[in-house]
Coordinates of N, CA, C and O in Angstrom, one line a residue:
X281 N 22.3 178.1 -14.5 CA 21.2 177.1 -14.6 C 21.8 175.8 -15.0 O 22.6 175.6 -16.0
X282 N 21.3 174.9 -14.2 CA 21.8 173.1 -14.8 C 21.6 173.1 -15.7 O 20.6 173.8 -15.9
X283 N 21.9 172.4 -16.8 CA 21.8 171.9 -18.0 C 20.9 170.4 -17.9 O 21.5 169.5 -17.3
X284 N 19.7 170.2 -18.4 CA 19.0 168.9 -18.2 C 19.9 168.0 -18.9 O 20.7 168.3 -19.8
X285 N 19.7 166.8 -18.5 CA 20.3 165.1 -18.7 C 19.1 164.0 -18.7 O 18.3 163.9 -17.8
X286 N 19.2 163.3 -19.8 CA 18.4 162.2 -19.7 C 18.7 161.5 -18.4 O 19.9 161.3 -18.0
X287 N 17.3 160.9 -17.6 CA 17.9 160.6 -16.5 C 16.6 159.1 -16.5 O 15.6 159.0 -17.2
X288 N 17.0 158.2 -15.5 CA 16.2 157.2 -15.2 C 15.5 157.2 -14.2 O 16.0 157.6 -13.1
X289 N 14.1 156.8 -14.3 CA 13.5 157.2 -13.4 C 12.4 155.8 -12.8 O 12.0 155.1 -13.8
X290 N 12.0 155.5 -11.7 CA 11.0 154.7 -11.3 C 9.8 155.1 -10.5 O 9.8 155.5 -9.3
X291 N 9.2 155.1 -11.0 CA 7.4 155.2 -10.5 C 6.5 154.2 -10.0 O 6.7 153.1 -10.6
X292 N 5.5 154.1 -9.0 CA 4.7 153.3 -8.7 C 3.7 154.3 -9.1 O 3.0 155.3 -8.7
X293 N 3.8 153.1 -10.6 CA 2.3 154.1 -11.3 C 1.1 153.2 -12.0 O 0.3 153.6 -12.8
X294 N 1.3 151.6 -11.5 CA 0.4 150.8 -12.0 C 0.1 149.6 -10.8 O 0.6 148.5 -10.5
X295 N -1.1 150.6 -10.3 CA -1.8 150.0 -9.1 C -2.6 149.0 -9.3 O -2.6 148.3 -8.4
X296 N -3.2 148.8 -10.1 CA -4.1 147.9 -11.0 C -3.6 146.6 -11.6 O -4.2 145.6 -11.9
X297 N -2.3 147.0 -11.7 CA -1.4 145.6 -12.8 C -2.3 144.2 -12.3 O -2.4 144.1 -11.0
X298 N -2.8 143.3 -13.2 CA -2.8 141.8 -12.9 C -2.0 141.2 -12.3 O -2.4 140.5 -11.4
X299 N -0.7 141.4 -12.4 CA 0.3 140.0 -12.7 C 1.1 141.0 -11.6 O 2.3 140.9 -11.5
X300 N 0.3 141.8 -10.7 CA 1.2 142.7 -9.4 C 2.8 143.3 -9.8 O 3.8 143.2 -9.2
X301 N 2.4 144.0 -11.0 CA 4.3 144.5 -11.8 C 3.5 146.3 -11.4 O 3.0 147.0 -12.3
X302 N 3.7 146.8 -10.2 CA 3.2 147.6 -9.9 C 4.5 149.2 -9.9 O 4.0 150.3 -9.4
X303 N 5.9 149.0 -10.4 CA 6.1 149.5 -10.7 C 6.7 149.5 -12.4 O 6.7 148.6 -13.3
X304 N 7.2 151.0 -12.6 CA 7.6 151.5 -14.1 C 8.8 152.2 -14.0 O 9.0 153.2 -13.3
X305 N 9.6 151.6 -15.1 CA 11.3 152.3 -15.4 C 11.4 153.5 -16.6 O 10.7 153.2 -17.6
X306 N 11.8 154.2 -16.6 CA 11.8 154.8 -17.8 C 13.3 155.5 -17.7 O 14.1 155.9 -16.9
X307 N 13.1 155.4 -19.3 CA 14.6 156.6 -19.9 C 13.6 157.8 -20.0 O 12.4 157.9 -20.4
X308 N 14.1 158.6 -19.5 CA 13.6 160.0 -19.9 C 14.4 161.3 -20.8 O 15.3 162.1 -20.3
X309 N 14.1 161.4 -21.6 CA 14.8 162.6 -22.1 C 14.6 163.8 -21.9 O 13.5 164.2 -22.3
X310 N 15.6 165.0 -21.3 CA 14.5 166.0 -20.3 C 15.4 167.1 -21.6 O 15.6 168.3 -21.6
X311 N 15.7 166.1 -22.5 CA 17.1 167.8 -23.4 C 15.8 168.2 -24.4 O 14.6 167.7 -24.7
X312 N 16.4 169.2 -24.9 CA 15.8 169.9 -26.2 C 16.1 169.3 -27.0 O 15.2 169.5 -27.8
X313 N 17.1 168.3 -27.6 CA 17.7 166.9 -28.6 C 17.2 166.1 -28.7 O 16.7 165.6 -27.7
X314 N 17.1 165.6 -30.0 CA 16.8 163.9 -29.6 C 18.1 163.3 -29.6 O 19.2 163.8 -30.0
X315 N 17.7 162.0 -29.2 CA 19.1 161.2 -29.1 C 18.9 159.9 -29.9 O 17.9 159.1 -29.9
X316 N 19.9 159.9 -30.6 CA 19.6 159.0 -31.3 C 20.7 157.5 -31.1 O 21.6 157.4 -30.1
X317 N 20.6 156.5 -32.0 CA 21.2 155.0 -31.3 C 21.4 154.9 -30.0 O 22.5 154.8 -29.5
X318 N 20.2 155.0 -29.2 CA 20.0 154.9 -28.1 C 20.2 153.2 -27.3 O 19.8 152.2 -27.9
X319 N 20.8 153.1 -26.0 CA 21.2 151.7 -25.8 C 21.0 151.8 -24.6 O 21.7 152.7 -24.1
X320 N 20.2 151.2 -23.8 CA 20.5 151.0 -22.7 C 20.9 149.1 -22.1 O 20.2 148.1 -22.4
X321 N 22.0 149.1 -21.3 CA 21.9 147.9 -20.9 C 21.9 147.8 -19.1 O 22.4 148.7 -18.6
X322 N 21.3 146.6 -18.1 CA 21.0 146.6 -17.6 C 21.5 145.3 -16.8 O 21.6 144.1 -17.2
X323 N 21.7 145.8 -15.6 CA 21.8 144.5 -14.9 C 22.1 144.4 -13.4 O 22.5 145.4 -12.8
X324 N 21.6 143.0 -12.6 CA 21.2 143.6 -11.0 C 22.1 142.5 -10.1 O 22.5 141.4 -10.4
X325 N 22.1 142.8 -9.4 CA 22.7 141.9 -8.2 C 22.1 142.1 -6.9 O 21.1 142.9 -6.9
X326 N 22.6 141.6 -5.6 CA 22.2 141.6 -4.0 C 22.7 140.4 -3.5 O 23.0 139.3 -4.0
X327 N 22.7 140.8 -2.8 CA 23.8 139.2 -2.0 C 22.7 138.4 -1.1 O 21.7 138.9 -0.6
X328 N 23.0 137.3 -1.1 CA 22.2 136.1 0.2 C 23.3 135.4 1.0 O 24.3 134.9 0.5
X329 N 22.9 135.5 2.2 CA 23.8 134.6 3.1 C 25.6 134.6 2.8 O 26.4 133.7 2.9
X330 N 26.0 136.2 2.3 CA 27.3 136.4 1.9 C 27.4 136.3 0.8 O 28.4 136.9 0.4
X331 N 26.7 135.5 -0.5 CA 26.8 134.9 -1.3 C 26.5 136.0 -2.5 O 25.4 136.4 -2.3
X332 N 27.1 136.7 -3.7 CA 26.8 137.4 -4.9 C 26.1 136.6 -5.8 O 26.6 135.7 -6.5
X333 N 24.6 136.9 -5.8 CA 23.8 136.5 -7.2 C 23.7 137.1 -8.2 O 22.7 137.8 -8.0
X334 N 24.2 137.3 -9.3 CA 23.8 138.1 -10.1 C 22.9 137.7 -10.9 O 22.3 136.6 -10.7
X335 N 22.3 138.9 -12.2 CA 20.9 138.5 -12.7 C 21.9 138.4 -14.3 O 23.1 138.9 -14.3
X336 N 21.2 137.8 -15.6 CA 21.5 138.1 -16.6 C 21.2 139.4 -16.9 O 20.3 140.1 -16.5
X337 N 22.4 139.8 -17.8 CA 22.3 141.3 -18.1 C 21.7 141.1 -19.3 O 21.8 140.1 -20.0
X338 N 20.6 142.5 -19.7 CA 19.3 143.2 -20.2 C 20.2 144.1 -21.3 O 21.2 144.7 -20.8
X339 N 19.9 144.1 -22.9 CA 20.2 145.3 -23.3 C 19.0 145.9 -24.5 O 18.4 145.0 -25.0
X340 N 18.8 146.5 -24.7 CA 17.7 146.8 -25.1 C 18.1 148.3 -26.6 O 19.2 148.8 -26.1
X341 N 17.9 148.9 -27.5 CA 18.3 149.3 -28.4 C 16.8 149.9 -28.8 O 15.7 149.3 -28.5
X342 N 17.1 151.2 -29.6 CA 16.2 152.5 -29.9 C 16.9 153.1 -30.6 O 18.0 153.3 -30.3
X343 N 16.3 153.5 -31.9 CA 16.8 154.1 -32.9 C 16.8 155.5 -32.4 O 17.8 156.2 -32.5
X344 N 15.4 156.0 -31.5 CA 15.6 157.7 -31.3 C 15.1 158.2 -30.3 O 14.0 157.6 -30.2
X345 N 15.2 158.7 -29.5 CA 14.1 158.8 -28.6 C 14.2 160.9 -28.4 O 15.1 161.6 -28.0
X346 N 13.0 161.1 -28.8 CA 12.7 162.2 -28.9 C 13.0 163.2 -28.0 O 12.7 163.0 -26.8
X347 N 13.5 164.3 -28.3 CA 13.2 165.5 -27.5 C 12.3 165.6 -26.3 O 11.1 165.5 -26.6
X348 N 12.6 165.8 -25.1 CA 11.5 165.9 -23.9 C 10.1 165.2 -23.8 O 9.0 165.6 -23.4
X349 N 10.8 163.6 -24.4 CA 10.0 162.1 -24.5 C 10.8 161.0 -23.3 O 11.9 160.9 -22.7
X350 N 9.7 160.2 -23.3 CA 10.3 158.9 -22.4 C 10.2 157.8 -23.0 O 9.5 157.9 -24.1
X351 N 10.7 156.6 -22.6 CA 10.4 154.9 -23.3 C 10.5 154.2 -21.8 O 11.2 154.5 -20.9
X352 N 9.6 153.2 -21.8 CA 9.0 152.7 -20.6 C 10.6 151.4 -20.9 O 10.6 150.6 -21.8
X353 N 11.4 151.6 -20.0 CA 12.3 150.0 -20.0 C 11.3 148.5 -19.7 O 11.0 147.5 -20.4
X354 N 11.0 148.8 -18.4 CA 10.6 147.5 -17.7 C 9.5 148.1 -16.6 O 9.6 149.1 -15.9
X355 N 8.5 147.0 -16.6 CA 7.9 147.1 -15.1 C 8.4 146.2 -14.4 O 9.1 145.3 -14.9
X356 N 8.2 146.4 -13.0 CA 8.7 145.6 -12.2 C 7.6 145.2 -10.6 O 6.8 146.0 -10.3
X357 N 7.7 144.2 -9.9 CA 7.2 143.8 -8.8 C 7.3 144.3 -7.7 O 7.4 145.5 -7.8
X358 N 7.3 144.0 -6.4 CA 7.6 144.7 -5.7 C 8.8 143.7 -4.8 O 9.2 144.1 -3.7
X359 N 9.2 142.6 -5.3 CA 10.1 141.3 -5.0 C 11.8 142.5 -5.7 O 12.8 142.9 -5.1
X360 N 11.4 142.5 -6.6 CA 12.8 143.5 -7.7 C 13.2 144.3 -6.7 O 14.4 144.6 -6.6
X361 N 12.2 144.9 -5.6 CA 13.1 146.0 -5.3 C 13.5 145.5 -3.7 O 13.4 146.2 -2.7
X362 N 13.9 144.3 -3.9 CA 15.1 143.6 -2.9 C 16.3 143.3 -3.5 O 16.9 142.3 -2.9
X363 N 17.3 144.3 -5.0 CA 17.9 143.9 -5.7 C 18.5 145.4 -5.9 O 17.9 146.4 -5.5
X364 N 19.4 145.4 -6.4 CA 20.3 146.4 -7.0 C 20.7 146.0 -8.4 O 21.3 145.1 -8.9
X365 N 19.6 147.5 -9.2 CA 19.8 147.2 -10.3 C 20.7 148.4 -11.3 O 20.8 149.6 -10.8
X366 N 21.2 148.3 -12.2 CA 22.7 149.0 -12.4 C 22.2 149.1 -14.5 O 21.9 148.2 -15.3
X367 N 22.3 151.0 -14.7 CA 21.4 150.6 -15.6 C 23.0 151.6 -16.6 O 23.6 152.6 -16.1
X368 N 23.3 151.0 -18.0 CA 24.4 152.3 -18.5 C 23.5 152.6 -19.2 O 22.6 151.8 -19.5
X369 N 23.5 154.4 -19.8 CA 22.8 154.8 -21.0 C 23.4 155.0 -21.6 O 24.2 155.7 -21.1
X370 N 23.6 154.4 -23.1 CA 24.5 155.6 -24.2 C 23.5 155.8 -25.7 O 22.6 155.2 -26.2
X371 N 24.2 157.0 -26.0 CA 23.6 157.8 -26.8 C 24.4 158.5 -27.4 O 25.4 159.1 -27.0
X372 N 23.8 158.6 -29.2 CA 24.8 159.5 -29.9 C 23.6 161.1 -29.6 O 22.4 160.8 -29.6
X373 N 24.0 162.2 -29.5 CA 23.6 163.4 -29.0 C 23.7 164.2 -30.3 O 23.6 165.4 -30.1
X374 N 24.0 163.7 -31.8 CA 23.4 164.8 -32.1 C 25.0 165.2 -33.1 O 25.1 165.5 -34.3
X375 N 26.2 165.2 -32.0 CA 27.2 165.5 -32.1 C 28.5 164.5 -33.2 O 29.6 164.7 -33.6
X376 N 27.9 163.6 -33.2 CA 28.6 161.9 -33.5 C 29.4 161.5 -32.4 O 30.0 160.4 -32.5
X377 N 29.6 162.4 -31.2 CA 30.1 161.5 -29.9 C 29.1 160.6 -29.0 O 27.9 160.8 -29.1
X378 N 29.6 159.8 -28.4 CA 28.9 158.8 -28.0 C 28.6 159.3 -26.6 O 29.7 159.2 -26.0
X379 N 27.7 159.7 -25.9 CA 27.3 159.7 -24.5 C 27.7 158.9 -23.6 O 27.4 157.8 -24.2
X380 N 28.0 158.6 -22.7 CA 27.9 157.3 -21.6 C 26.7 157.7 -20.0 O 27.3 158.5 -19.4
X381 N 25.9 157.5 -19.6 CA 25.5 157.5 -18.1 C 25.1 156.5 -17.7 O 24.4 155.8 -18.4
X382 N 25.4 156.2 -16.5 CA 25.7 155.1 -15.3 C 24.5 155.9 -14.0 O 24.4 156.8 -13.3
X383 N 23.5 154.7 -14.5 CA 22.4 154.9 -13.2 C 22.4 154.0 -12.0 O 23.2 153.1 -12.1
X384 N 21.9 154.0 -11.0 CA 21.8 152.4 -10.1 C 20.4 152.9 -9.2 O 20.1 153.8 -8.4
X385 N 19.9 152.1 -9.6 CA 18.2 152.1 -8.8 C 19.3 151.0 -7.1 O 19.9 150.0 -7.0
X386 N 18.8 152.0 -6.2 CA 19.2 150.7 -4.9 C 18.1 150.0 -4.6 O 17.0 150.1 -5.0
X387 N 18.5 149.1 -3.7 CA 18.0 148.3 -3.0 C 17.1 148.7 -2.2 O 17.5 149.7 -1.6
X388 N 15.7 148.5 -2.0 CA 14.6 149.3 -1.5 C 14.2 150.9 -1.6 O 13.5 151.7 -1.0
X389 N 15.2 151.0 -2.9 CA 15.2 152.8 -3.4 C 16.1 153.6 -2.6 O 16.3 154.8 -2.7
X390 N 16.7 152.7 -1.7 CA 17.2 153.9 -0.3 C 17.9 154.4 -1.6 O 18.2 154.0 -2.7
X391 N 18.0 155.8 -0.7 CA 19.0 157.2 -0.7 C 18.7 157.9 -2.4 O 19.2 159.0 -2.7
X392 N 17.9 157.1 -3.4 CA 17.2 157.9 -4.0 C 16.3 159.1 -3.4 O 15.7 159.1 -2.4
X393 N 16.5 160.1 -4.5 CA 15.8 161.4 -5.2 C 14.0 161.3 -5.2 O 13.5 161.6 -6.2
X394 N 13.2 161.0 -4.1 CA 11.8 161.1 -4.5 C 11.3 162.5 -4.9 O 11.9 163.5 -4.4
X395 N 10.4 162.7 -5.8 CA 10.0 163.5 -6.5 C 8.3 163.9 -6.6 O 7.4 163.1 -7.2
X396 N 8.0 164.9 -6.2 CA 6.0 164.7 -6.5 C 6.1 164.9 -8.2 O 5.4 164.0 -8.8
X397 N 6.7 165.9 -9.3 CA 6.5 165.5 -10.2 C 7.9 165.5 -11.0 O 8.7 166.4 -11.0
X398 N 8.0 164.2 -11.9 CA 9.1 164.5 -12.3 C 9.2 165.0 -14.1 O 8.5 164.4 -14.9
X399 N 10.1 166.0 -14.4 CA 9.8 166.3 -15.6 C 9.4 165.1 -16.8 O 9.6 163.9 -16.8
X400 N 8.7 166.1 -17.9 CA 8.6 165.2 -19.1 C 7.7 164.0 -18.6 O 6.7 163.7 -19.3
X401 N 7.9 163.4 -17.7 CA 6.8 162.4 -17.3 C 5.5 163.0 -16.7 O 4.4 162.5 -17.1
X402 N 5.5 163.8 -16.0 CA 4.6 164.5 -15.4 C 3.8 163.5 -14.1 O 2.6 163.7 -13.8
X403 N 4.6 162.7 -13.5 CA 3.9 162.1 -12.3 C 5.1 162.0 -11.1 O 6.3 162.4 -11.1
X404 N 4.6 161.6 -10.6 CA 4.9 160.9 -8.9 C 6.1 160.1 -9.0 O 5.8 159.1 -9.6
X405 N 7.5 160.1 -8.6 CA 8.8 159.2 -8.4 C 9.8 159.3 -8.1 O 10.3 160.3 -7.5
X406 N 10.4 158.1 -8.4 CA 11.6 158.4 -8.4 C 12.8 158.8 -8.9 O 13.0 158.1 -9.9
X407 N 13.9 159.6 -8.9 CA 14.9 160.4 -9.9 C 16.4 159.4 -9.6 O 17.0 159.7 -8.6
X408 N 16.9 158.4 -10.3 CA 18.3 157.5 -10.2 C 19.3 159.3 -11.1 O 19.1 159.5 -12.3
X409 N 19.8 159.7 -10.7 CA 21.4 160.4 -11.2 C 22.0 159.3 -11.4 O 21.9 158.2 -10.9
X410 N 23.0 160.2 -12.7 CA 24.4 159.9 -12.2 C 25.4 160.1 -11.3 O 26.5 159.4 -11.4

């Protein structure tokens, strides 16, 4: 049996948004642990006319994030997902070693993991591995 891994995940789960941020990112933690000094940082690129844009990189910090819990990173539009975004997680586990995982949401989602329900969240999405 696999062993679960916090993993990142994207949803189109806010149809309603005002401001059209109709999707949602999350860390998910699918372990029996919590994880604690939680980090994730973040950052995206896509090319124009040959050209590499990059975006400013995102880092974001969490004291814990619970046992078979999530934390919402970012919503997003539907413009974002003309971009490759590149997410590292680290985490101390418990152990005093430091975790490392390396996600990448692609470009229009291709070749992602769709999912009808994904754990711990309990909805509709998308699954980024490492």
């Amino acid at each position: 049996m696999k062993q679960a891994k916090p993993f990142i995940a994207i949803c189109k789960d806010r149809p309603n948004d005002p401001e059209r941020f109709h999707y949602s990112v999350f860390v998910v933690n699918n372990t029996e642990k919590e994880l604690n000094e939680v980090h994730v940082h973040s950052s995206a690129f896509l090319t124009e006319d040959g050209e590499l844009i990059t975006s400013t990189p995102c880092d974001k910090s969490y004291p814990v994030l619970e046992a078979k819990s999530f934390i919402l990173l970012e919503t997003l539009d539907e413009g974002a997902l003309d971009i490759t975004t590149n997410y590292q997680l680290s985490y101390d586990n418990g152990n005093g070693k430091r975790t490392i995982q390396y996600f990448t949401l692609p470009k229009y989602l291709r070749n992602l993991e769709q999912r009808d329900y994904l754990p711990v969240l309990s909805k509709q999405g998308y699954l980024a591995r490492t």
